[in-house]
Short mmCIF file of C-alpha atoms in Angstrom, two decimals:
data_model
loop_
_atom_site.label_atom_id
_atom_site.label_comp_id
_atom_site.label_asym_id
_atom_site.label_seq_id
_atom_site.Cartn_x
_atom_site.Cartn_y
_atom_site.Cartn_z
CA UNK M 1 -20.99 -97.19 92.38
CA UNK M 2 -17.89 -96.17 93.93
CA UNK M 3 -15.83 -96.74 90.41
CA UNK M 4 -18.39 -94.52 88.69
CA UNK M 5 -17.52 -91.51 90.90
CA UNK M 6 -15.03 -88.77 88.64
CA UNK M 7 -11.92 -89.23 91.09
CA UNK M 8 -10.25 -86.75 89.74
CA UNK M 9 -13.19 -83.85 89.19
CA UNK M 10 -14.23 -85.04 92.83
CA UNK M 11 -10.43 -84.04 94.46
CA UNK M 12 -10.91 -80.60 92.16
CA UNK M 13 -14.28 -79.88 94.05
CA UNK M 14 -13.04 -80.85 97.68
CA UNK M 15 -10.09 -78.98 97.13
CA UNK M 16 -12.48 -75.61 95.69
CA UNK M 17 -15.26 -76.35 98.20
CA UNK M 18 -12.90 -76.73 101.19
CA UNK M 19 -10.78 -73.23 100.23
CA UNK M 20 -14.00 -71.16 99.70
CA UNK M 21 -15.30 -72.74 103.61
CA UNK M 22 -11.68 -71.56 105.21
CA UNK M 23 -11.74 -68.18 103.21
CA UNK M 24 -15.17 -67.81 104.84
CA UNK M 25 -13.86 -68.28 108.26
CA UNK M 26 -11.03 -66.10 107.98
CA UNK M 27 -13.15 -63.65 106.76
CA UNK M 28 -14.68 -64.32 110.21
CA UNK M 29 -12.18 -63.59 112.20
CA UNK M 30 -10.84 -60.50 110.33
CA UNK M 31 -14.34 -59.11 111.66
CA UNK M 32 -13.32 -59.75 114.80
CA UNK M 33 -9.90 -57.97 114.19
CA UNK M 34 -11.80 -55.29 112.34
CA UNK M 35 -14.77 -54.59 115.44
CA UNK M 36 -11.74 -54.54 117.77
CA UNK M 37 -10.12 -51.97 115.53
CA UNK M 38 -12.99 -49.49 115.33
CA UNK M 39 -14.00 -49.28 118.96
CA UNK M 40 -10.41 -48.63 119.74
CA UNK M 41 -10.92 -45.44 117.27
CA UNK M 42 -14.25 -44.56 118.22
CA UNK M 43 -12.30 -44.20 121.74
CA UNK M 44 -9.31 -42.29 119.80
CA UNK M 45 -10.76 -38.75 119.70
CA UNK M 46 -11.50 -38.64 123.80
CA UNK M 47 -7.88 -39.59 124.70
CA UNK M 48 -5.71 -36.52 125.29
CA UNK M 49 -3.85 -35.35 122.29
CA UNK M 50 -0.41 -36.20 121.52
CA UNK M 51 2.82 -34.43 119.64
CA UNK M 52 2.09 -35.18 116.14
CA UNK M 53 4.32 -37.75 115.29
CA UNK M 54 7.39 -37.54 113.02
CA UNK M 55 7.99 -41.71 113.37
CA UNK M 56 4.87 -43.84 113.50
CA UNK M 57 4.84 -47.84 113.46
CA UNK M 58 2.68 -48.61 110.17
CA UNK M 59 0.86 -51.29 112.84
CA UNK M 60 -0.20 -49.35 115.07
CA UNK M 61 -0.79 -45.46 113.28
CA UNK M 62 -2.57 -43.23 115.85
CA UNK M 63 -5.82 -42.63 113.64
CA UNK M 64 -8.04 -40.09 115.21
CA UNK M 65 -5.81 -39.10 117.44
CA UNK M 66 -5.99 -35.38 118.08
CA UNK M 67 -2.96 -33.70 117.83
CA UNK M 68 -1.13 -30.27 116.72
CA UNK M 69 1.64 -29.58 114.41
CA UNK M 70 3.61 -26.57 113.32
CA UNK M 71 4.23 -26.35 109.59
CA UNK M 72 7.24 -24.18 109.22
CA UNK M 73 6.72 -23.69 105.42
CA UNK M 74 4.20 -25.59 102.35
CA UNK M 75 6.74 -27.22 100.67
CA UNK M 76 3.00 -27.86 98.03
CA UNK M 77 -0.10 -28.62 97.47
CA UNK M 78 -2.75 -30.83 96.10
CA UNK M 79 -6.50 -30.54 95.74
CA UNK M 80 -8.46 -33.84 96.19
CA UNK M 81 -12.72 -34.29 96.19
CA UNK M 82 -13.81 -33.31 99.66
CA UNK M 83 -16.49 -32.90 101.84
CA UNK M 84 -17.34 -29.49 104.21
CA UNK M 85 -19.49 -29.82 107.99
CA UNK M 86 -22.41 -29.16 105.87
CA UNK M 87 -21.98 -32.34 103.76
CA UNK M 88 -20.84 -30.74 100.63
CA UNK M 89 -19.43 -31.58 98.32
CA UNK M 90 -16.11 -30.11 96.94
CA UNK M 91 -12.02 -29.60 96.88
CA UNK M 92 -9.97 -30.42 100.20
CA UNK M 93 -6.85 -28.51 100.32
CA UNK M 94 -3.74 -30.36 101.56
CA UNK M 95 0.05 -28.82 102.38
CA UNK M 96 2.67 -31.27 102.26
CA UNK M 97 4.47 -29.39 105.14
CA UNK M 98 8.06 -28.43 106.33
CA UNK M 99 8.67 -29.73 110.07
CA UNK M 100 11.09 -29.33 112.99
CA UNK M 101 14.16 -31.66 111.92
CA UNK M 102 14.76 -31.26 108.02
CA UNK M 103 15.27 -35.12 108.48
CA UNK M 104 11.79 -35.79 109.38
CA UNK M 105 9.37 -36.86 106.59
CA UNK M 106 7.29 -33.24 107.20
CA UNK M 107 3.62 -33.27 107.75
CA UNK M 108 0.39 -33.83 105.36
CA UNK M 109 -1.98 -30.86 106.64
CA UNK M 110 -5.48 -30.88 105.04
CA UNK M 111 -6.10 -27.10 105.97
CA UNK M 112 -9.74 -26.24 104.76
CA UNK M 113 -12.53 -27.00 102.01
CA UNK M 114 -13.52 -24.84 99.35
CA UNK M 115 -14.96 -25.15 95.94
CA UNK M 116 -12.43 -23.70 94.21
CA UNK M 117 -9.07 -25.79 93.47
CA UNK M 118 -6.75 -22.87 93.75
CA UNK M 119 -4.48 -23.18 96.41
CA UNK M 120 -5.33 -21.18 99.75
CA UNK M 121 -2.61 -18.31 100.53
CA UNK M 122 -1.83 -20.13 103.76
CA UNK M 123 2.05 -20.30 104.39
CA UNK M 124 2.27 -22.05 107.53
CA UNK M 125 1.69 -22.10 111.39
CA UNK M 126 0.81 -24.22 114.39
CA UNK M 127 -2.33 -25.91 113.52
CA UNK M 128 -4.64 -28.27 115.14
CA UNK M 129 -6.81 -31.08 114.24
CA UNK M 130 -7.38 -34.79 114.11
CA UNK M 131 -4.89 -37.45 112.71
CA UNK M 132 -6.40 -39.89 109.90
CA UNK M 133 -4.70 -41.85 106.98
CA UNK M 134 -2.42 -39.66 104.14
CA UNK M 135 -2.36 -39.39 100.76
CA UNK M 136 1.26 -39.22 100.36
CA UNK M 137 2.18 -40.35 103.99
CA UNK M 138 0.70 -42.73 106.11
CA UNK M 139 -1.02 -40.17 108.22
CA UNK M 140 -1.99 -36.84 107.72
CA UNK M 141 -3.73 -33.91 109.92
CA UNK M 142 -6.97 -32.45 109.25
CA UNK M 143 -7.47 -29.06 110.86
CA UNK M 144 -10.27 -28.45 113.18
CA UNK M 145 -10.19 -24.69 112.01
CA UNK M 146 -10.13 -24.16 108.15
CA UNK M 147 -6.92 -21.64 107.42
CA UNK M 148 -8.41 -18.00 105.90
CA UNK M 149 -10.40 -17.92 102.52
CA UNK M 150 -11.59 -21.72 103.36
CA UNK M 151 -14.23 -23.57 105.41
CA UNK M 152 -14.24 -26.34 107.81
CA UNK M 153 -13.63 -29.67 106.94
CA UNK M 154 -15.70 -32.71 107.97
CA UNK M 155 -14.33 -34.65 110.89
CA UNK M 156 -12.59 -37.65 109.48
CA UNK M 157 -15.02 -40.51 111.24
CA UNK M 158 -13.80 -44.02 111.77
CA UNK M 159 -17.57 -44.79 111.56
CA UNK M 160 -17.11 -44.40 108.17
CA UNK M 161 -14.78 -47.13 108.31
CA UNK M 162 -16.18 -50.18 105.97
CA UNK M 163 -17.02 -53.41 107.94
CA UNK M 164 -18.27 -56.21 105.32
CA UNK M 165 -15.99 -59.27 106.73
CA UNK M 166 -19.29 -60.92 107.77
CA UNK M 167 -20.79 -59.97 104.39
CA UNK M 168 -18.26 -61.36 102.59
CA UNK M 169 -18.23 -64.49 104.99
CA UNK M 170 -21.32 -65.34 103.96
CA UNK M 171 -20.31 -65.39 100.33
CA UNK M 172 -17.56 -67.76 100.23
CA UNK M 173 -20.15 -69.91 102.51
CA UNK M 174 -22.43 -69.74 99.59
CA UNK M 175 -19.97 -69.94 97.37
CA UNK M 176 -18.86 -73.04 99.18
CA UNK M 177 -22.73 -74.63 99.54
CA UNK M 178 -23.67 -73.72 95.11
CA UNK M 179 -20.34 -75.25 94.48
CA UNK M 180 -21.29 -78.25 96.23
CA UNK M 181 -24.54 -78.24 94.98
CA UNK M 182 -23.26 -77.61 91.18
CA UNK M 183 -20.69 -80.95 91.66
CA UNK M 184 -24.04 -83.32 93.26
CA UNK M 185 -25.73 -82.97 89.99
CA UNK M 186 -22.20 -83.18 87.80
CA UNK M 187 -21.54 -86.20 89.24
CA UNK M 188 -24.89 -87.92 89.28
CA UNK M 189 -25.34 -87.00 86.00
CA UNK M 190 -21.53 -88.57 84.77
CA UNK M 191 -22.39 -91.31 86.62
CA UNK M 192 -25.80 -92.15 85.23
CA UNK M 193 -24.19 -91.84 81.72
CA UNK M 194 -21.28 -94.18 82.10
CA UNK M 195 -23.67 -96.60 83.94
CA UNK M 196 -25.92 -96.40 80.95
CA UNK M 197 -22.62 -96.85 78.24
CA UNK M 198 -21.35 -99.66 80.41
CA UNK M 199 -25.30 -101.16 80.38
CA UNK M 200 -25.64 -101.07 76.78
CA UNK M 201 -22.37 -102.39 75.83
CA UNK M 202 -22.82 -105.77 74.59
CA UNK M 203 -19.21 -106.93 76.13
CA UNK M 204 -21.16 -106.42 79.52
#
């Protein structure tokens, strides 16, 4: 019986199934990490306001913390899709600002929402808001009071961060299960064919 088992195919199947199971457990580990991050971000807005960082640790960015920045000069504008506080779709206007210290990276500031892609006339100033993930830089400030001519953007909310690692884990475990089933059926068929061929061989 054992000599009829396809050795190479079995090794490949076991390696593939083992990899899928390992990826499933890795996703469960990521689930715990993501839940800890979401809990941290969920409490961030209740903490005291921080100075807008010009230097930051890429492994520990201050997302969802309240902060303020003084935009000395608007260097450039960009427009992306965004929503206002009424959850209407439109344009988020983002300024790349010069800040204190000419050598610094400046600040990315989402200053408000509108239906039009035309840039506002805002030239800079002190703004307060909430830190979230940036487009050009790792972080940006979404202002809590829009500049003149714009409406208020929907505030960054950690509840919108996807946490699908449990579903990914289930998918990998299902892939491993079905791969095992498919291999078993294929191996049994191969073994039956080999056994049949041997039994019909006159030399046997």
